[in-house]
Tab-separated table of C-alpha atoms in Angstrom:
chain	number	residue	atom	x	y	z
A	1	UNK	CA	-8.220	-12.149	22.765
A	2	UNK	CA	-11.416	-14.198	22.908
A	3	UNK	CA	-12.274	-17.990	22.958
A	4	UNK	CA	-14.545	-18.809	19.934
A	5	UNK	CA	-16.493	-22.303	19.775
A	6	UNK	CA	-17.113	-23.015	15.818
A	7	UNK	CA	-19.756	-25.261	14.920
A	8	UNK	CA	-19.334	-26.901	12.136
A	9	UNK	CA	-15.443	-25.751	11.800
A	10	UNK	CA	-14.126	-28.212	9.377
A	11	UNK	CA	-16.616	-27.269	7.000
A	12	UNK	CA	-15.727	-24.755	3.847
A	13	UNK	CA	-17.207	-21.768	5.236
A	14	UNK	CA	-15.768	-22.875	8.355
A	15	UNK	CA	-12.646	-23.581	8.090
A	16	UNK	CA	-11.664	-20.307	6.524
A	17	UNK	CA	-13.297	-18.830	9.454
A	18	UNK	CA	-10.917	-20.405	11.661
A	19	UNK	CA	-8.062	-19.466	9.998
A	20	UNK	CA	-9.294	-15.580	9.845
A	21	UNK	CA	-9.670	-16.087	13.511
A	22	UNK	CA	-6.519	-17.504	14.303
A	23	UNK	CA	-4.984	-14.782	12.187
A	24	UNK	CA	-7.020	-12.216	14.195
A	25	UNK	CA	-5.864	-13.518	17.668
A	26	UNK	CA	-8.317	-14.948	18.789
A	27	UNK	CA	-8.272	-18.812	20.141
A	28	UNK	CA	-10.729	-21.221	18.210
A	29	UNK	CA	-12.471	-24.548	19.724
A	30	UNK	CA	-14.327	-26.675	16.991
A	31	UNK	CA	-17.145	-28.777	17.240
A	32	UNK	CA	-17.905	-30.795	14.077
A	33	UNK	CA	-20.058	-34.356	13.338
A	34	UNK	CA	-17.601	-34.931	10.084
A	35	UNK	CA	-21.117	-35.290	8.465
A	36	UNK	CA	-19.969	-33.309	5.387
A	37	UNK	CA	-16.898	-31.897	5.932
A	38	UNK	CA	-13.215	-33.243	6.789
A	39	UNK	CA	-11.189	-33.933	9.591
A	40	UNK	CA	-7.836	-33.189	7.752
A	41	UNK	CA	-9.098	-29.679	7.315
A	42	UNK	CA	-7.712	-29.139	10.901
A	43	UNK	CA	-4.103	-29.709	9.706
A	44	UNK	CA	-4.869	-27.283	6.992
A	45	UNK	CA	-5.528	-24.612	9.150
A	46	UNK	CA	-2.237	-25.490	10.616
A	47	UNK	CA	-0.507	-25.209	8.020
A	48	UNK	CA	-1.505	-21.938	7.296
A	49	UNK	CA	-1.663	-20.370	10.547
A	50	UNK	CA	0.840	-22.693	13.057
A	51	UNK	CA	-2.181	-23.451	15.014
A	52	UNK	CA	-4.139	-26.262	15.168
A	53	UNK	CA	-7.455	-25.596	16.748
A	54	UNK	CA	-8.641	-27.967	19.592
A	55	UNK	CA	-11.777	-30.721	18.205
A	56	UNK	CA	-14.276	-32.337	19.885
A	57	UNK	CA	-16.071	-34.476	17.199
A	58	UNK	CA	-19.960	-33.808	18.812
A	59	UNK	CA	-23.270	-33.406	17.151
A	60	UNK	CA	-24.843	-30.398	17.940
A	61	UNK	CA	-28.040	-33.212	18.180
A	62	UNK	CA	-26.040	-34.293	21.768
A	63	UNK	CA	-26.419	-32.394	24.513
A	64	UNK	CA	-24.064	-34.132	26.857
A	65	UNK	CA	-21.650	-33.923	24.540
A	66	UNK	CA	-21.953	-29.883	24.081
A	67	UNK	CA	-22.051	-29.654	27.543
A	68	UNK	CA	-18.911	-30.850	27.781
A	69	UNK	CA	-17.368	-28.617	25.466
A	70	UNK	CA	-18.864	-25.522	27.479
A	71	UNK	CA	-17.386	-27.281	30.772
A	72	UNK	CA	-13.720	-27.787	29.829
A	73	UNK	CA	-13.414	-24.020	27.908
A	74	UNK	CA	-14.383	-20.807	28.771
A	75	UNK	CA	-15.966	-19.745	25.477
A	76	UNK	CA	-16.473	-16.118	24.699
A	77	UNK	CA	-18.909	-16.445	21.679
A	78	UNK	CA	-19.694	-19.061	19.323
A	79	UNK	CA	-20.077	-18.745	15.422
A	80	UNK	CA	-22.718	-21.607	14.477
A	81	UNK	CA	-21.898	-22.771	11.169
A	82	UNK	CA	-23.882	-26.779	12.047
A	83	UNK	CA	-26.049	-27.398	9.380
A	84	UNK	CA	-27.282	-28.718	6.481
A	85	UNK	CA	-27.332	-26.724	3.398
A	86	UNK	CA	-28.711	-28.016	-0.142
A	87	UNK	CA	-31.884	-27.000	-1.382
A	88	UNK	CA	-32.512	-30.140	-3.133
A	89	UNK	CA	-31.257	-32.583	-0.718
A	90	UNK	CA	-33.608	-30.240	1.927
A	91	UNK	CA	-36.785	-30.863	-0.577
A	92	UNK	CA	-36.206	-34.620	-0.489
A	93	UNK	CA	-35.033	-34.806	3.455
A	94	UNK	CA	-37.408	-32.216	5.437
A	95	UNK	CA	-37.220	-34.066	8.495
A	96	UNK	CA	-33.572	-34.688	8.365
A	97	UNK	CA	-33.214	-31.104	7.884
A	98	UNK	CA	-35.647	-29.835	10.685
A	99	UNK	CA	-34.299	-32.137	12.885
A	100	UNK	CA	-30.828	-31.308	12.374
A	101	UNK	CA	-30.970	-27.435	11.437
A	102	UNK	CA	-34.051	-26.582	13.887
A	103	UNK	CA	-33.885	-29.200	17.201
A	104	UNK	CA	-30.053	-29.232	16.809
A	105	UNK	CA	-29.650	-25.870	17.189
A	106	UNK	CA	-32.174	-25.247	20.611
A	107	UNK	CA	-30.157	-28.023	21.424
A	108	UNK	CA	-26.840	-25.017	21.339
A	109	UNK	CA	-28.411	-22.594	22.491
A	110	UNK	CA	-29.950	-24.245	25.655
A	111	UNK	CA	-26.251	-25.449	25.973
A	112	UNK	CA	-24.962	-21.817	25.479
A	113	UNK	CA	-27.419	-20.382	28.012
A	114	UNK	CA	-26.738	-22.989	30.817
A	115	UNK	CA	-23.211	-22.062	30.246
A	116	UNK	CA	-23.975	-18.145	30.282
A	117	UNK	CA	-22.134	-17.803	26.984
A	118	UNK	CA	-24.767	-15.151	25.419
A	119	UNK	CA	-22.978	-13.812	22.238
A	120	UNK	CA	-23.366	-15.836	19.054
A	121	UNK	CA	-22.777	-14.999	15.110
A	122	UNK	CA	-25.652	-17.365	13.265
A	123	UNK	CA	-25.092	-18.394	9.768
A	124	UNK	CA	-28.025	-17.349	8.044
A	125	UNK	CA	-28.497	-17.569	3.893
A	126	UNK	CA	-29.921	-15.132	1.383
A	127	UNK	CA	-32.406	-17.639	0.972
A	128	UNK	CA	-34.492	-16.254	3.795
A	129	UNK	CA	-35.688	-13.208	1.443
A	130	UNK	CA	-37.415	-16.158	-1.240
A	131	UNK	CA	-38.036	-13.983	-4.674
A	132	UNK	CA	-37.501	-9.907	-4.090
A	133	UNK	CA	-39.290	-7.720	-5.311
A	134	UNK	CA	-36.256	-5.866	-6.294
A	135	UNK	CA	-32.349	-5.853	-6.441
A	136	UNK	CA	-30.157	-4.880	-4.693
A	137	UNK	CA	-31.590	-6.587	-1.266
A	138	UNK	CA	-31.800	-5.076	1.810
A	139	UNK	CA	-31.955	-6.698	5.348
A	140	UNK	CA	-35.519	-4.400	5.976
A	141	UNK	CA	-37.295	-6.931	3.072
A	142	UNK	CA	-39.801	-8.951	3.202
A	143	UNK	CA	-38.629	-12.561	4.269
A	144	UNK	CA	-40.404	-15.458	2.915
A	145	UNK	CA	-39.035	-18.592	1.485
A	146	UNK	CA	-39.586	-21.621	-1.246
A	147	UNK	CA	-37.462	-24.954	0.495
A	148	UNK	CA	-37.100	-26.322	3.563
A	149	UNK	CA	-33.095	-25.388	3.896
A	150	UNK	CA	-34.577	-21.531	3.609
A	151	UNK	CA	-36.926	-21.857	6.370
A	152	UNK	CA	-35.023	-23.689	9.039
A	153	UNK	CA	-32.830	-20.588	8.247
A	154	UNK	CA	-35.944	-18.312	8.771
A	155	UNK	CA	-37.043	-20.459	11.391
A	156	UNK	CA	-33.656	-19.890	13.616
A	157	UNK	CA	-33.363	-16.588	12.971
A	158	UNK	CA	-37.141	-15.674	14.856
A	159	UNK	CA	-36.096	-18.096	17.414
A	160	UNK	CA	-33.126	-15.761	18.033
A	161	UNK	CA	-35.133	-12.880	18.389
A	162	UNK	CA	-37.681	-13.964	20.463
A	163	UNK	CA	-34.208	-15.151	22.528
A	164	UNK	CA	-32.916	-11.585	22.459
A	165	UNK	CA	-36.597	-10.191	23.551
A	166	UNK	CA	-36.796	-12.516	26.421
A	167	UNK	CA	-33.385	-12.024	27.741
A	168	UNK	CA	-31.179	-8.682	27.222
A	169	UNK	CA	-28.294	-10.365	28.115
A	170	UNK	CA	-28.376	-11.790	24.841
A	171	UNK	CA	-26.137	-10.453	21.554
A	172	UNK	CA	-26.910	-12.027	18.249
A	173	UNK	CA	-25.502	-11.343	14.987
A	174	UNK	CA	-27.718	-12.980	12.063
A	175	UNK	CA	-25.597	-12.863	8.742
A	176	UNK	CA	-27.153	-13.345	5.670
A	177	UNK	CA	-24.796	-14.714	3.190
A	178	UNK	CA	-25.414	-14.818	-0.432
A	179	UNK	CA	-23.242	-16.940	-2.553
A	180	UNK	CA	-19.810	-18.007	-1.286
A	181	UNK	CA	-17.143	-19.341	-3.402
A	182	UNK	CA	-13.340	-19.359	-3.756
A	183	UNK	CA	-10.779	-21.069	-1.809
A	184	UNK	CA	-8.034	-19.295	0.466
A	185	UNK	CA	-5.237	-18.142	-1.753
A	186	UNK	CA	-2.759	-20.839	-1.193
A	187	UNK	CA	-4.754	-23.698	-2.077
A	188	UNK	CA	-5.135	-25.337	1.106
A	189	UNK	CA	-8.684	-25.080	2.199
A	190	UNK	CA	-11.453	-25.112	-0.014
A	191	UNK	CA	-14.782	-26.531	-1.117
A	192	UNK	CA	-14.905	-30.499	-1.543
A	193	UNK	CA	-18.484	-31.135	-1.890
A	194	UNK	CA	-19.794	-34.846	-1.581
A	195	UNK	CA	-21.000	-36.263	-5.227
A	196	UNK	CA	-22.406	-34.320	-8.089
A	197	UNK	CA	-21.729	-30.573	-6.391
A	198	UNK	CA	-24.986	-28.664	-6.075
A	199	UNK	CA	-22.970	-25.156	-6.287
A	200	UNK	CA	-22.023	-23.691	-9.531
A	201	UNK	CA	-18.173	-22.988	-9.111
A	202	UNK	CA	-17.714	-26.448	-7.952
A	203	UNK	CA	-19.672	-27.774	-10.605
A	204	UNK	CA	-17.152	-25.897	-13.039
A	205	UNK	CA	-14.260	-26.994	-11.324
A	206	UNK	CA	-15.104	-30.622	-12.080
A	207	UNK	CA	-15.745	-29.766	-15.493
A	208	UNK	CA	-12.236	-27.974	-15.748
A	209	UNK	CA	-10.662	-31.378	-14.595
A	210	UNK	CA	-12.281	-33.108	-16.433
A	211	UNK	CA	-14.667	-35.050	-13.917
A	212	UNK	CA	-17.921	-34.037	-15.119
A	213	UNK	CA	-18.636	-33.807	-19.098
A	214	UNK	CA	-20.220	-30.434	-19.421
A	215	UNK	CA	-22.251	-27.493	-17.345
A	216	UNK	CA	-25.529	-27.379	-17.501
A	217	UNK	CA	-26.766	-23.986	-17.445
A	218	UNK	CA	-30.786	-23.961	-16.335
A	219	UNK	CA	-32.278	-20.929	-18.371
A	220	UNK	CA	-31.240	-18.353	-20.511
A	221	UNK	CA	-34.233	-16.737	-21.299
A	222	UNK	CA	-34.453	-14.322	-18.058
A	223	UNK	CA	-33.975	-10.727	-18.426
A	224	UNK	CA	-30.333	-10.286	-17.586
A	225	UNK	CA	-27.616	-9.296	-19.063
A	226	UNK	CA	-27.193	-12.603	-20.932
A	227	UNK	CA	-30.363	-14.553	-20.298
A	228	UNK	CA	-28.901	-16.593	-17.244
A	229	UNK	CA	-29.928	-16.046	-13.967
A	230	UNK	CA	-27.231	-13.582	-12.255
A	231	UNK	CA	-25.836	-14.074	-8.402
A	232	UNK	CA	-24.327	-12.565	-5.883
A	233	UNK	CA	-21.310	-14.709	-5.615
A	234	UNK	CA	-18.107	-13.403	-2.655
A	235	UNK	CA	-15.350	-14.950	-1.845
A	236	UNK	CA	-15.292	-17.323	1.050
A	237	UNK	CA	-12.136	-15.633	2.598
A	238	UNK	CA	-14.232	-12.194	2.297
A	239	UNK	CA	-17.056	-13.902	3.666
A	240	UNK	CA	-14.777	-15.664	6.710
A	241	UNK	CA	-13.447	-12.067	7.586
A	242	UNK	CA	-17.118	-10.631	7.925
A	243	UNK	CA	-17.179	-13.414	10.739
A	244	UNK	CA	-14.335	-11.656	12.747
A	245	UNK	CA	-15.942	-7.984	12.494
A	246	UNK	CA	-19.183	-9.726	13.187
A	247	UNK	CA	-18.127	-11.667	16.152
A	248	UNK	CA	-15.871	-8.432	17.345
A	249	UNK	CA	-19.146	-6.453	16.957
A	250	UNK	CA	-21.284	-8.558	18.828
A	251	UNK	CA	-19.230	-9.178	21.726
A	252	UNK	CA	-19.157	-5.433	22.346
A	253	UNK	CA	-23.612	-4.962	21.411
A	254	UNK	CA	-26.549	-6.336	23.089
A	255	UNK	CA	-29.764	-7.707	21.166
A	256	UNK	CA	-30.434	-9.212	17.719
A	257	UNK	CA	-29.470	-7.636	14.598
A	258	UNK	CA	-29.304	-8.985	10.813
A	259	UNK	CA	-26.725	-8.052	8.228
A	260	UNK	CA	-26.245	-8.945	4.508
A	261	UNK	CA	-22.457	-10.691	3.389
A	262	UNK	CA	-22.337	-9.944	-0.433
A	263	UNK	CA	-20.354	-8.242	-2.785
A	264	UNK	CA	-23.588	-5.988	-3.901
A	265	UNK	CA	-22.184	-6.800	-7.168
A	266	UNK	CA	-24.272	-9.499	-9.782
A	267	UNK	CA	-22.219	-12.132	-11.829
A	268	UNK	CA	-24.524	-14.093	-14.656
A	269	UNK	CA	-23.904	-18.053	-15.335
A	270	UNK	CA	-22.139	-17.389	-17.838
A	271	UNK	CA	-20.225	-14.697	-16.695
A	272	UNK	CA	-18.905	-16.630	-13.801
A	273	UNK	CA	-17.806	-19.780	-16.371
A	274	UNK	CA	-15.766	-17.071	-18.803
A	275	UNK	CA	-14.317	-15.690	-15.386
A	276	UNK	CA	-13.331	-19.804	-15.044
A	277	UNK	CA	-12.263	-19.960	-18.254
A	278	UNK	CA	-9.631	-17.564	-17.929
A	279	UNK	CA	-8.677	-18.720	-14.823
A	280	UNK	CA	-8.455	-22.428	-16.367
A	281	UNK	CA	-6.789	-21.153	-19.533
A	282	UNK	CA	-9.625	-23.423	-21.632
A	283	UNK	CA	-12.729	-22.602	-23.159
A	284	UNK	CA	-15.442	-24.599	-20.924
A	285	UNK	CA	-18.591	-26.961	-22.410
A	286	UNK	CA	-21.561	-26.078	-21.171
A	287	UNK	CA	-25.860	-26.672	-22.602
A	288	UNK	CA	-28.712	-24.985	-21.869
A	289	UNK	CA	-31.218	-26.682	-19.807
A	290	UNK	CA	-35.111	-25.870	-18.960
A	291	UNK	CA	-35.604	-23.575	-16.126
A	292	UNK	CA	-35.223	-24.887	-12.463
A	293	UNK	CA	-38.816	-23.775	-11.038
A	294	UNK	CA	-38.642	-21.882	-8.679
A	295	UNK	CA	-35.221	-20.043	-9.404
A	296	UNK	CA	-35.023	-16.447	-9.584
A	297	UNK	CA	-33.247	-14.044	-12.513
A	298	UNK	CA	-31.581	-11.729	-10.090
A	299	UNK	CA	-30.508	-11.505	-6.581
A	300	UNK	CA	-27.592	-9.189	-5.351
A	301	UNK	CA	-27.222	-7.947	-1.817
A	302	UNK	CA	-27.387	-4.222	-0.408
A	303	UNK	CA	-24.314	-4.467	1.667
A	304	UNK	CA	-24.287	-0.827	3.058
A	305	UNK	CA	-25.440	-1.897	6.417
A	306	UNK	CA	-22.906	-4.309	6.757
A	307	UNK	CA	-19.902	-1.604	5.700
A	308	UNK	CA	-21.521	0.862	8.419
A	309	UNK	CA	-22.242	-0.953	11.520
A	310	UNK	CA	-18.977	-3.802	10.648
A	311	UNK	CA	-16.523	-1.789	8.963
A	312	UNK	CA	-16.689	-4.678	6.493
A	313	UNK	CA	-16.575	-4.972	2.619
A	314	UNK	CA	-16.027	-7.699	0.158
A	315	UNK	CA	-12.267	-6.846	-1.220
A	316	UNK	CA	-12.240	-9.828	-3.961
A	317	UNK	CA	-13.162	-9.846	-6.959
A	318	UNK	CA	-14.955	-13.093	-9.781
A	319	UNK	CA	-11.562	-13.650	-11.388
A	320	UNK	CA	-9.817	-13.858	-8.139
A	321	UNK	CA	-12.716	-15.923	-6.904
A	322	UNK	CA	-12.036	-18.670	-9.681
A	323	UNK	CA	-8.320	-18.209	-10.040
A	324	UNK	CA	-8.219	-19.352	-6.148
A	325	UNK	CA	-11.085	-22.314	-6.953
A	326	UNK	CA	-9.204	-23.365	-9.572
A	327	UNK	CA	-5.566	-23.420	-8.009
A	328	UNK	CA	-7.635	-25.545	-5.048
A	329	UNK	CA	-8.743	-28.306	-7.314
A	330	UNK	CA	-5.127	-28.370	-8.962
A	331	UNK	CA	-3.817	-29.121	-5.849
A	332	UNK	CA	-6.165	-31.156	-4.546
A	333	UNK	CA	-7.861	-33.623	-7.115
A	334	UNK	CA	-8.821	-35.884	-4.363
A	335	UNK	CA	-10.097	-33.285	-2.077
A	336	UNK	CA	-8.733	-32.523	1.488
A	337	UNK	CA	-6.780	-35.762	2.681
């Protein structure tokens, strides 16, 4: 059994990670700011697991307060989920998202070196390989990227490296997520994004309840299957699981080492608001919009390398994905409280 320090733990991705870890054995400390996630999320993981992970509510910005953390608990590893994460918001907020993403996360790992905890799973994004050339995506392409969010992702992943280079010592996991959605099964934990959601399944969700009028649905003149632009979507509980090989993995390896999380299977728009639909039992209103510049038609991950060296794959499938969004917002039209 290990002692894993989450960042960001009462997040979505986060929390489900806990809970996989719990479930796994091992024993889970949690840093969090509350910035854009929930406190109550803690008792949800509770609730599902009969453990309730210990909290320190610290910025990853304070280095006292991380300090702290690594003073009072023999940590093992830590899974850094801190960050910001919307495109848009990242387009309108560089700073706040170089700040927080970039001098935040030194801030950790001169924190987890002082401490001579040397093993860390980063959460990177799919977002670091900007437009491929082609589909399905491997982890040897070209990385380049088109929004600030991207490149403090980029950014932290060559500052790990050059970590790794310098010191040995070092073991660094660097997962590349593509497009998480979902909610654990029994409708505890899920995603509760603040205002308008910026992610598609959420988006739908509100327009299942009623919340938002309709979908709008940017393109569907690409060449895919239907005309809208078709993503790699897994299921957050798939995704959390890749966290526990990944962490397993990388407290047994030395060095740095990337590795994609997808399903290596491509969903369309409108594929993903049918899969809804059924879940929902109601046909869905949605209008087609203009384009987004700079969105691509296709992006699916290779996800060989991750079933070799992790002894991972994605086990759920799109209608499972919204059946379990769906029965989340049922049971919790006011979000996690």
């Amino acid at each position: 059994m290990s002692t894993i320090l989450v960042t960001g733990g009462t997040g979505y991705i986060g929390s489900h990670t806990c809970v996989e870890l719990i479930e796994a054995g091992h024993e889970v400390v949690v840093i969090d700011n509350l910035y854009n996630s929930n406190i109550h999320s803690l008792d949800r993981i509770k609730e599902i697991t009969g453990v309730k992970p210990k909290f320190y509510e610290v910025d990853i910005l304070d280095r006292k307060g991380l300090d702290q953390v690594f003073a009072e608990n023999k940590i093992d590893a830590v899974i850094h989920f801190a960050g910001y994460k919307a495109v848009g918001e990242s387009c309108e907020k560089p700073l706040l998202y170089y700040t927080n993403n970039i001098a935040g996360s030194i801030n950790l790992y001169e924190a987890m070196k002082d401490a001579n905890v040397k093993t860390l799973v980063f959460s990177s994004s799919a977002t670091v390989y900007g437009a491929p050339k082609s589909v399905p995506i491997r982890e040897d392409f070209e990385t380049h990227t088109t929004n600030p969010y991207g490149t403090t992702k980029l950014m932290n992943e060559q500052i790990l490296a050059d970590v790794c280079a310098a010191d040995p010592e070092w073991s660094v996991l660097l997962l590349r997520y593509f497009n998480p959605i979902g909610a654990h099964p029994c409708g505890l934990l899920g995603e509760v994004p603040n205002g308008i959601p910026n992610n598609l399944v959420p988006y739908i969700a509100r327009v299942a309840n009623g919340t938002l009028e309709f979908l709008r649905v940017w393109g569907d003149d690409y060449d895919t299957v239907d005309g809208t632009g078709v993503r790699d979507y897994i299921h957050v509980v798939d995704l959390a699981k890749g966290h526990i090989k990944a962490v397993e993995y990388a407290l047994g390896h030395k060095g740095a080492d990337y590795v994609n999380l997808g399903t290596g299977n491509g969903y369309s728009v409108l594929q993903v608001l049918h899969a809804f639909e059924k879940a929902c039992g109601k046909e869905l209103p949605y209008k087609i919009m203009e384009r987004r510049p700079g969105d691509i038609a296709t992006c699916y991950a290779d996800t060989k390398k991750a079933k070799e060296m992790l002894g991972w794959e994605a086990e759920y499938g799109i209608d499972e994905m919204c059946e379990h969004s769906w029965n989340f917002t049922v049971k919790n039209p006011n979000g996690i409280e």
